[in-house]
Amino acid sequence: MVCAKPGTAGGNNASGNWESIMKRIALFISSLQKGGAERVMVNLAEYFHAKKYDVILVTQYKSENEYNLRPEIRRVYSEPDETLLQGGRIRNFCVRFGTLRGIWKAYKPDVILAFLGKNNLMAVATAAFLPVKVAVSVRGEPTMEYEGKLMQKLARFVFRFADGVVFQTEQARAFFPKSVRRRSAILSNPLDPQFLGRKVCEERKDLIVTAGRLDENKNHAMLIHAFAKIAEEYPTVKLVIYGEGVLRTALTALVEEKGLGDRIALPGNVSDVAGHICKARIFALTSNTEGMPNVVMEAMALGIPVISTDCPCGGPAALIENGTNGLLVPVGDAFALADAFRRILEDRDFELRLRENACRITERLAPDRVNREWEEYLNKL
């Protein structure tokens, strides 16, 4: 079985009702550290560069374990030199504000596209009264991205002055007032091109896998508890949790407490996630909240049946039709997750149907198709 290879959208006026008015685009995010939003930002930068736009990618800093960016795409750092940040919090904020505004003035972009939290607020504020359109993008659950009542009120207010706002789900859009929603769009993440046209593994190992940061939101403890409930029933099945994070010690201790040290592995970060998970029988996502989870999209593209929590702000539910191309379970419900494991492990025909239906996502979220939707939206601002 091979997942369908999607067609390529062609022509600059394929939609018939717009033409490119952007020449320069500035993309703004904290860093390119490996994560879902950062990967989408890099892919968009490369797409716009390939379409002959003048692209600049602005980050506050460079971090470890970053995505690679084509050398011909200019990258600028907005964090001022430490020698300039010797004052109090207010003075340092003013220095950062002035530095970022100076970048916009020097580069003169037609459009700024910002991703995530405070970056969105800074993009709108620093570009005020400049001849540039500003689009911001909320990448997850708004109450998580803007923690606390003050930040949430600030986001609702500042977003009124953005020219465009991109959400991943209707749930996220509903958090904001009508004045924001009127200028907004729901745009998906594009699939990473490396997951297109790959031959789906026919031979599967008795593996349940997941990949993501080892933090509280990913709720790997729920996954371990659910696996413990089925471990005796399926003695050949193992669980592998890929990723690193602050909860490694606690999760390792939980594995030992369950007596499953020989059945559950936490190998850390790996460079080729697709190569490590492609032969698994199940991919599990147990997050408390998610935007549009790239790992779910990628597992589905590999033809792996996915079980995910039906978490806010609705990203997994936007990808998974329950019982058709994957399974959804309630947030925090280890018993429901264990039952979902059983449903797939017990029924090979059901497992095969999920695999065949899952990989059709490569057509729906083909990079050329999704990136073009971003391009059209930004050109219409």
CSV table of C-alpha atoms in Angstrom, one decimal:
chain,number,residue,atom,x,y,z
A,1,MET,CA,0.0,0.0,0.0
A,2,VAL,CA,1.3,3.4,-0.9
A,3,CYS,CA,-0.3,6.6,0.3
A,4,ALA,CA,-1.7,8.6,-2.6
A,5,LYS,CA,0.7,11.2,-4.0
A,6,PRO,CA,-1.2,14.5,-4.2
A,7,GLY,CA,-1.4,16.7,-7.2
A,8,THR,CA,0.3,20.1,-7.4
A,9,ALA,CA,-1.6,23.3,-7.6
A,10,GLY,CA,-0.3,25.4,-10.5
A,11,GLY,CA,-0.5,28.9,-11.9
A,12,ASN,CA,-0.5,32.1,-10.0
A,13,ASN,CA,-4.2,32.7,-10.6
A,14,ALA,CA,-5.5,29.2,-10.3
A,15,SER,CA,-8.2,30.4,-8.0
A,16,GLY,CA,-9.3,32.8,-10.6
A,17,ASN,CA,-10.0,35.7,-8.3
A,18,TRP,CA,-6.7,37.0,-7.0
A,19,GLU,CA,-3.2,37.9,-8.1
A,20,SER,CA,0.0,38.3,-6.1
A,21,ILE,CA,0.5,41.7,-4.6
A,22,MET,CA,3.2,40.7,-2.0
A,23,LYS,CA,6.8,41.2,-3.0
A,24,ARG,CA,8.4,41.1,0.4
A,25,ILE,CA,7.3,39.0,3.3
A,26,ALA,CA,8.8,38.9,6.8
A,27,LEU,CA,8.1,35.8,9.0
A,28,PHE,CA,8.5,36.2,12.8
A,29,ILE,CA,8.9,33.6,15.5
A,30,SER,CA,11.0,33.1,18.6
A,31,SER,CA,13.4,30.5,17.2
A,32,LEU,CA,13.5,27.6,14.9
A,33,GLN,CA,13.8,25.0,17.7
A,34,LYS,CA,12.2,21.8,16.6
A,35,GLY,CA,8.5,22.0,17.2
A,36,GLY,CA,5.2,22.0,15.2
A,37,ALA,CA,4.9,25.8,14.7
A,38,GLU,CA,8.6,26.2,13.9
A,39,ARG,CA,8.4,23.5,11.3
A,40,VAL,CA,5.5,25.1,9.6
A,41,MET,CA,7.3,28.5,9.6
A,42,VAL,CA,10.4,27.0,7.9
A,43,ASN,CA,8.2,25.2,5.3
A,44,LEU,CA,6.4,28.5,4.5
A,45,ALA,CA,9.7,30.4,4.2
A,46,GLU,CA,10.9,27.9,1.7
A,47,TYR,CA,7.7,27.8,-0.2
A,48,PHE,CA,7.6,31.6,-0.5
A,49,HIS,CA,11.3,31.7,-1.5
A,50,ALA,CA,10.6,29.1,-4.2
A,51,LYS,CA,7.7,31.3,-5.5
A,52,LYS,CA,10.2,34.1,-5.9
A,53,TYR,CA,9.1,36.3,-3.0
A,54,ASP,CA,11.7,38.2,-1.1
A,55,VAL,CA,11.7,36.4,2.2
A,56,ILE,CA,13.2,37.4,5.6
A,57,LEU,CA,12.8,35.1,8.6
A,58,VAL,CA,13.1,37.0,11.9
A,59,THR,CA,13.8,35.2,15.2
A,60,GLN,CA,14.6,36.5,18.6
A,61,TYR,CA,17.5,34.0,19.0
A,62,LYS,CA,19.1,30.8,17.8
A,63,SER,CA,18.5,27.7,19.9
A,64,GLU,CA,19.9,24.2,19.9
A,65,ASN,CA,18.3,21.5,17.9
A,66,GLU,CA,16.9,23.8,15.2
A,67,TYR,CA,15.3,23.0,11.9
A,68,ASN,CA,17.6,23.7,8.9
A,69,LEU,CA,16.9,26.7,6.9
A,70,ARG,CA,18.0,27.2,3.3
A,71,PRO,CA,21.1,29.4,3.4
A,72,GLU,CA,19.7,31.6,0.6
A,73,ILE,CA,16.8,32.7,2.9
A,74,ARG,CA,17.9,35.7,5.0
A,75,ARG,CA,17.6,35.3,8.8
A,76,VAL,CA,17.7,38.2,11.2
A,77,TYR,CA,17.9,38.1,15.0
A,78,SER,CA,15.7,40.6,16.9
A,79,GLU,CA,17.1,40.2,20.4
A,80,PRO,CA,19.3,43.2,21.2
A,81,ASP,CA,22.9,42.7,22.4
A,82,GLU,CA,23.1,42.0,26.1
A,83,THR,CA,25.1,45.3,26.6
A,84,LEU,CA,21.9,47.1,25.7
A,85,LEU,CA,19.8,45.2,28.2
A,86,GLN,CA,21.2,46.5,31.4
A,87,GLY,CA,18.1,48.5,32.6
A,88,GLY,CA,14.9,47.4,34.3
A,89,ARG,CA,12.1,45.4,32.7
A,90,ILE,CA,10.4,48.4,31.2
A,91,ARG,CA,13.5,49.9,29.7
A,92,ASN,CA,14.6,46.5,28.3
A,93,PHE,CA,11.1,46.1,26.7
A,94,CYS,CA,11.5,49.4,25.1
A,95,VAL,CA,14.9,48.4,23.7
A,96,ARG,CA,13.5,45.2,22.3
A,97,PHE,CA,10.5,47.1,20.9
A,98,GLY,CA,12.7,49.6,19.1
A,99,THR,CA,15.0,46.9,17.7
A,100,LEU,CA,12.1,45.0,16.1
A,101,ARG,CA,10.5,48.1,14.8
A,102,GLY,CA,13.9,49.0,13.3
A,103,ILE,CA,14.0,45.7,11.4
A,104,TRP,CA,10.6,46.4,9.9
A,105,LYS,CA,11.7,49.9,8.9
A,106,ALA,CA,14.9,48.7,7.4
A,107,TYR,CA,13.5,45.7,5.5
A,108,LYS,CA,10.1,47.3,4.5
A,109,PRO,CA,8.1,44.2,4.1
A,110,ASP,CA,4.7,44.2,2.4
A,111,VAL,CA,3.4,41.6,4.9
A,112,ILE,CA,4.5,40.4,8.3
A,113,LEU,CA,3.4,36.9,9.4
A,114,ALA,CA,3.9,36.2,13.1
A,115,PHE,CA,3.5,32.9,15.0
A,116,LEU,CA,2.8,32.2,18.7
A,117,GLY,CA,1.9,34.1,21.8
A,118,LYS,CA,3.8,37.3,22.6
A,119,ASN,CA,5.4,37.3,19.1
A,120,ASN,CA,1.9,38.1,17.7
A,121,LEU,CA,1.4,41.0,20.1
A,122,MET,CA,4.9,42.4,19.4
A,123,ALA,CA,4.4,42.1,15.6
A,124,VAL,CA,1.2,44.2,15.7
A,125,ALA,CA,2.5,46.8,18.1
A,126,THR,CA,5.9,47.3,16.5
A,127,ALA,CA,4.5,47.7,13.0
A,128,ALA,CA,1.9,50.3,14.1
A,129,PHE,CA,1.6,53.2,11.6
A,130,LEU,CA,4.1,51.6,9.2
A,131,PRO,CA,3.0,50.8,5.6
A,132,VAL,CA,2.8,47.1,6.2
A,133,LYS,CA,0.1,44.5,6.6
A,134,VAL,CA,0.4,42.3,9.7
A,135,ALA,CA,-1.1,38.8,10.1
A,136,VAL,CA,-0.8,36.8,13.3
A,137,SER,CA,-1.4,33.1,14.0
A,138,VAL,CA,-2.6,31.3,17.1
A,139,ARG,CA,-1.1,27.9,17.0
A,140,GLY,CA,-2.8,26.2,19.9
A,141,GLU,CA,-5.4,26.6,22.6
A,142,PRO,CA,-5.7,30.4,23.2
A,143,THR,CA,-5.9,30.1,27.0
A,144,MET,CA,-2.7,28.1,27.0
A,145,GLU,CA,-0.9,30.4,24.4
A,146,TYR,CA,-2.1,33.5,26.4
A,147,GLU,CA,-2.0,32.4,30.0
A,148,GLY,CA,-3.8,34.5,32.6
A,149,LYS,CA,-6.8,36.9,32.3
A,150,LEU,CA,-4.6,39.9,31.6
A,151,MET,CA,-2.8,38.3,28.7
A,152,GLN,CA,-6.0,37.0,27.3
A,153,LYS,CA,-7.7,40.4,27.4
A,154,LEU,CA,-4.6,41.9,25.8
A,155,ALA,CA,-4.6,39.4,23.0
A,156,ARG,CA,-8.3,40.0,22.3
A,157,PHE,CA,-7.7,43.8,22.2
A,158,VAL,CA,-4.4,43.8,20.2
A,159,PHE,CA,-5.7,41.4,17.6
A,160,ARG,CA,-8.4,43.9,16.6
A,161,PHE,CA,-5.5,45.9,15.0
A,162,ALA,CA,-4.1,43.0,13.0
A,163,ASP,CA,-4.9,42.9,9.3
A,164,GLY,CA,-5.4,39.1,9.4
A,165,VAL,CA,-5.6,36.4,12.0
A,166,VAL,CA,-5.0,32.7,11.3
A,167,PHE,CA,-6.4,29.9,13.4
A,168,GLN,CA,-6.1,26.2,13.2
A,169,THR,CA,-9.6,25.3,14.5
A,170,GLU,CA,-13.0,26.8,14.9
A,171,GLN,CA,-12.7,26.3,18.7
A,172,ALA,CA,-9.7,28.6,18.8
A,173,ARG,CA,-11.4,31.2,16.6
A,174,ALA,CA,-14.5,31.3,18.9
A,175,PHE,CA,-12.3,32.5,21.8
A,176,PHE,CA,-11.9,35.9,20.1
A,177,PRO,CA,-14.5,38.7,19.5
A,178,LYS,CA,-16.4,39.2,16.2
A,179,SER,CA,-14.2,42.1,15.2
A,180,VAL,CA,-11.2,39.6,15.1
A,181,ARG,CA,-13.1,36.7,13.7
A,182,ARG,CA,-14.3,38.7,10.7
A,183,ARG,CA,-10.7,39.1,9.5
A,184,SER,CA,-9.6,35.6,10.3
A,185,ALA,CA,-9.1,32.3,8.4
A,186,ILE,CA,-8.8,28.7,9.4
A,187,LEU,CA,-5.7,27.3,7.7
A,188,SER,CA,-4.2,23.9,8.2
A,189,ASN,CA,-0.6,22.9,8.7
A,190,PRO,CA,1.0,21.5,5.6
A,191,LEU,CA,2.4,18.0,5.8
A,192,ASP,CA,6.1,17.8,5.9
A,193,PRO,CA,7.2,16.8,2.3
A,194,GLN,CA,9.3,13.9,3.6
A,195,PHE,CA,6.0,12.1,4.5
A,196,LEU,CA,4.6,12.3,0.9
A,197,GLY,CA,4.8,9.3,-1.5
A,198,ARG,CA,6.4,7.0,1.1
A,199,LYS,CA,5.6,3.4,0.8
A,200,VAL,CA,3.5,2.3,3.8
A,201,CYS,CA,5.0,-0.6,5.7
A,202,GLU,CA,3.0,-3.7,5.2
A,203,GLU,CA,4.7,-5.7,8.0
A,204,ARG,CA,4.0,-4.2,11.4
A,205,LYS,CA,5.7,-4.8,14.7
A,206,ASP,CA,3.7,-5.1,17.9
A,207,LEU,CA,4.5,-1.5,18.8
A,208,ILE,CA,2.5,1.4,20.2
A,209,VAL,CA,4.4,4.6,19.7
A,210,THR,CA,4.2,8.3,20.4
A,211,ALA,CA,6.5,11.3,19.9
A,212,GLY,CA,6.5,14.7,21.7
A,213,ARG,CA,8.0,16.7,24.5
A,214,LEU,CA,8.0,15.0,27.9
A,215,ASP,CA,5.9,17.6,29.6
A,216,GLU,CA,2.7,17.9,31.6
A,217,ASN,CA,0.5,18.8,28.6
A,218,LYS,CA,1.5,15.7,26.6
A,219,ASN,CA,0.2,13.6,29.5
A,220,HIS,CA,2.4,10.6,28.8
A,221,ALA,CA,1.5,9.3,32.3
A,222,MET,CA,-2.0,8.6,30.9
A,223,LEU,CA,-0.4,6.6,28.1
A,224,ILE,CA,1.7,4.6,30.5
A,225,HIS,CA,-1.3,3.9,32.8
A,226,ALA,CA,-3.4,2.7,29.8
A,227,PHE,CA,-0.6,0.5,28.5
A,228,ALA,CA,-0.3,-1.1,31.9
A,229,LYS,CA,-4.0,-2.1,31.7
A,230,ILE,CA,-3.4,-4.1,28.6
A,231,ALA,CA,0.2,-5.3,29.1
A,232,GLU,CA,-0.8,-8.8,30.4
A,233,GLU,CA,-3.4,-9.3,27.7
A,234,TYR,CA,-0.9,-8.6,24.9
A,235,PRO,CA,2.5,-9.8,26.1
A,236,THR,CA,4.3,-9.2,22.8
A,237,VAL,CA,3.2,-5.5,22.5
A,238,LYS,CA,5.7,-2.8,23.5
A,239,LEU,CA,5.4,0.9,24.0
A,240,VAL,CA,8.0,3.4,22.8
A,241,ILE,CA,7.8,7.1,23.8
A,242,TYR,CA,10.1,9.3,21.7
A,243,GLY,CA,11.0,12.8,22.9
A,244,GLU,CA,12.8,14.7,25.7
A,245,GLY,CA,11.6,17.0,28.5
A,246,VAL,CA,11.4,17.9,32.1
A,247,LEU,CA,9.3,14.9,33.0
A,248,ARG,CA,11.7,12.2,31.9
A,249,THR,CA,12.7,11.3,35.5
A,250,ALA,CA,9.1,11.1,36.7
A,251,LEU,CA,7.9,9.1,33.7
A,252,THR,CA,10.8,6.6,34.1
A,253,ALA,CA,9.9,6.2,37.7
A,254,LEU,CA,6.3,5.5,36.7
A,255,VAL,CA,7.4,2.8,34.3
A,256,GLU,CA,9.5,1.1,37.0
A,257,GLU,CA,6.6,1.4,39.4
A,258,LYS,CA,4.4,-0.5,36.9
A,259,GLY,CA,7.1,-3.1,36.5
A,260,LEU,CA,7.2,-2.5,32.8
A,261,GLY,CA,10.9,-1.5,32.3
A,262,ASP,CA,11.3,-4.2,29.7
A,263,ARG,CA,8.1,-3.2,27.8
A,264,ILE,CA,8.3,0.6,27.8
A,265,ALA,CA,11.2,2.5,26.3
A,266,LEU,CA,12.0,6.2,26.4
A,267,PRO,CA,14.8,6.6,23.9
A,268,GLY,CA,14.8,10.4,23.8
A,269,ASN,CA,14.9,12.5,20.6
A,270,VAL,CA,15.6,10.8,17.3
A,271,SER,CA,16.5,12.4,14.0
A,272,ASP,CA,14.3,10.3,11.7
A,273,VAL,CA,11.0,10.0,13.5
A,274,ALA,CA,9.2,8.6,10.4
A,275,GLY,CA,11.8,5.8,10.1
A,276,HIS,CA,11.4,4.9,13.8
A,277,ILE,CA,7.6,4.8,13.9
A,278,CYS,CA,6.6,3.6,10.5
A,279,LYS,CA,6.3,-0.1,11.5
A,280,ALA,CA,4.2,0.6,14.6
A,281,ARG,CA,0.6,-0.8,14.8
A,282,ILE,CA,-0.7,2.2,16.8
A,283,PHE,CA,0.3,5.8,17.3
A,284,ALA,CA,-1.1,7.4,20.5
A,285,LEU,CA,-1.5,11.1,21.3
A,286,THR,CA,-2.6,11.8,24.9
A,287,SER,CA,-2.3,15.6,25.1
A,288,ASN,CA,-4.5,17.8,27.3
A,289,THR,CA,-4.6,20.5,24.6
A,290,GLU,CA,-3.4,20.7,21.0
A,291,GLY,CA,-3.6,23.0,18.1
A,292,MET,CA,-3.2,21.1,14.8
A,293,PRO,CA,-0.8,18.3,15.9
A,294,ASN,CA,1.8,17.6,13.2
A,295,VAL,CA,2.7,14.2,14.7
A,296,VAL,CA,-0.9,13.0,14.1
A,297,MET,CA,-0.8,14.2,10.5
A,298,GLU,CA,2.5,12.5,9.9
A,299,ALA,CA,1.5,9.2,11.6
A,300,MET,CA,-1.6,9.1,9.5
A,301,ALA,CA,0.4,9.8,6.3
A,302,LEU,CA,2.4,6.7,7.2
A,303,GLY,CA,-0.7,4.7,7.4
A,304,ILE,CA,-0.5,4.2,11.2
A,305,PRO,CA,-3.8,4.0,13.1
A,306,VAL,CA,-3.9,6.9,15.4
A,307,ILE,CA,-5.7,7.1,18.8
A,308,SER,CA,-5.8,10.7,20.1
A,309,THR,CA,-7.5,12.5,23.0
A,310,ASP,CA,-10.4,14.7,21.8
A,311,CYS,CA,-8.7,17.7,23.3
A,312,PRO,CA,-9.2,21.4,23.0
A,313,CYS,CA,-8.9,23.4,20.8
A,314,GLY,CA,-10.1,20.6,18.4
A,315,GLY,CA,-7.1,19.9,16.3
A,316,PRO,CA,-7.2,16.1,16.6
A,317,ALA,CA,-10.9,16.1,15.9
A,318,ALA,CA,-10.4,18.2,12.8
A,319,LEU,CA,-8.0,15.4,11.5
A,320,ILE,CA,-9.7,12.2,12.8
A,321,GLU,CA,-13.1,11.0,11.9
A,322,ASN,CA,-13.7,8.7,14.8
A,323,GLY,CA,-13.8,5.0,13.8
A,324,THR,CA,-13.1,5.8,10.2
A,325,ASN,CA,-9.4,7.0,10.0
A,326,GLY,CA,-8.5,6.9,13.7
A,327,LEU,CA,-10.0,6.9,17.2
A,328,LEU,CA,-10.8,9.7,19.6
A,329,VAL,CA,-10.9,9.2,23.4
A,330,PRO,CA,-11.7,11.6,26.2
A,331,VAL,CA,-8.9,13.7,27.7
A,332,GLY,CA,-7.3,12.0,30.7
A,333,ASP,CA,-9.3,8.8,30.4
A,334,ALA,CA,-6.8,5.9,30.6
A,335,PHE,CA,-9.6,3.3,30.6
A,336,ALA,CA,-11.0,4.6,27.3
A,337,LEU,CA,-7.5,4.6,25.8
A,338,ALA,CA,-6.9,1.0,26.9
A,339,ASP,CA,-10.2,0.0,25.3
A,340,ALA,CA,-9.2,1.7,22.1
A,341,PHE,CA,-5.9,-0.2,22.1
A,342,ARG,CA,-7.9,-3.4,22.5
A,343,ARG,CA,-10.2,-2.5,19.6
A,344,ILE,CA,-7.3,-2.2,17.2
A,345,LEU,CA,-5.2,-5.0,18.5
A,346,GLU,CA,-8.1,-7.5,18.5
A,347,ASP,CA,-9.5,-6.7,15.0
A,348,ARG,CA,-7.1,-6.9,12.1
A,349,ASP,CA,-9.7,-5.9,9.5
A,350,PHE,CA,-10.6,-2.8,11.5
A,351,GLU,CA,-6.9,-2.0,11.8
A,352,LEU,CA,-6.4,-2.3,8.1
A,353,ARG,CA,-9.4,0.0,7.3
A,354,LEU,CA,-8.0,2.6,9.6
A,355,ARG,CA,-4.6,2.4,7.9
A,356,GLU,CA,-6.0,2.7,4.4
A,357,ASN,CA,-8.2,5.7,5.4
A,358,ALA,CA,-5.6,7.4,7.5
A,359,CYS,CA,-3.1,7.8,4.7
A,360,ARG,CA,-5.6,9.7,2.5
A,361,ILE,CA,-4.6,12.7,4.6
A,362,THR,CA,-1.7,13.2,2.1
A,363,GLU,CA,-4.2,14.5,-0.4
A,364,ARG,CA,-6.1,16.8,1.9
A,365,LEU,CA,-3.0,18.4,3.5
A,366,ALA,CA,-0.5,18.3,0.6
A,367,PRO,CA,2.1,21.0,1.1
A,368,ASP,CA,1.5,22.7,-2.3
A,369,ARG,CA,-2.2,22.9,-1.6
A,370,VAL,CA,-2.0,24.2,1.9
A,371,ASN,CA,0.9,26.6,1.4
A,372,ARG,CA,-1.0,28.1,-1.5
A,373,GLU,CA,-4.0,28.7,0.8
A,374,TRP,CA,-1.7,30.7,3.1
A,375,GLU,CA,-0.3,32.6,0.1
A,376,GLU,CA,-3.8,33.5,-1.1
A,377,TYR,CA,-4.9,34.6,2.3
A,378,LEU,CA,-1.9,36.9,2.8
A,379,ASN,CA,-2.2,38.4,-0.6
A,380,LYS,CA,-5.8,39.3,0.1
A,381,LEU,CA,-5.1,41.3,3.3
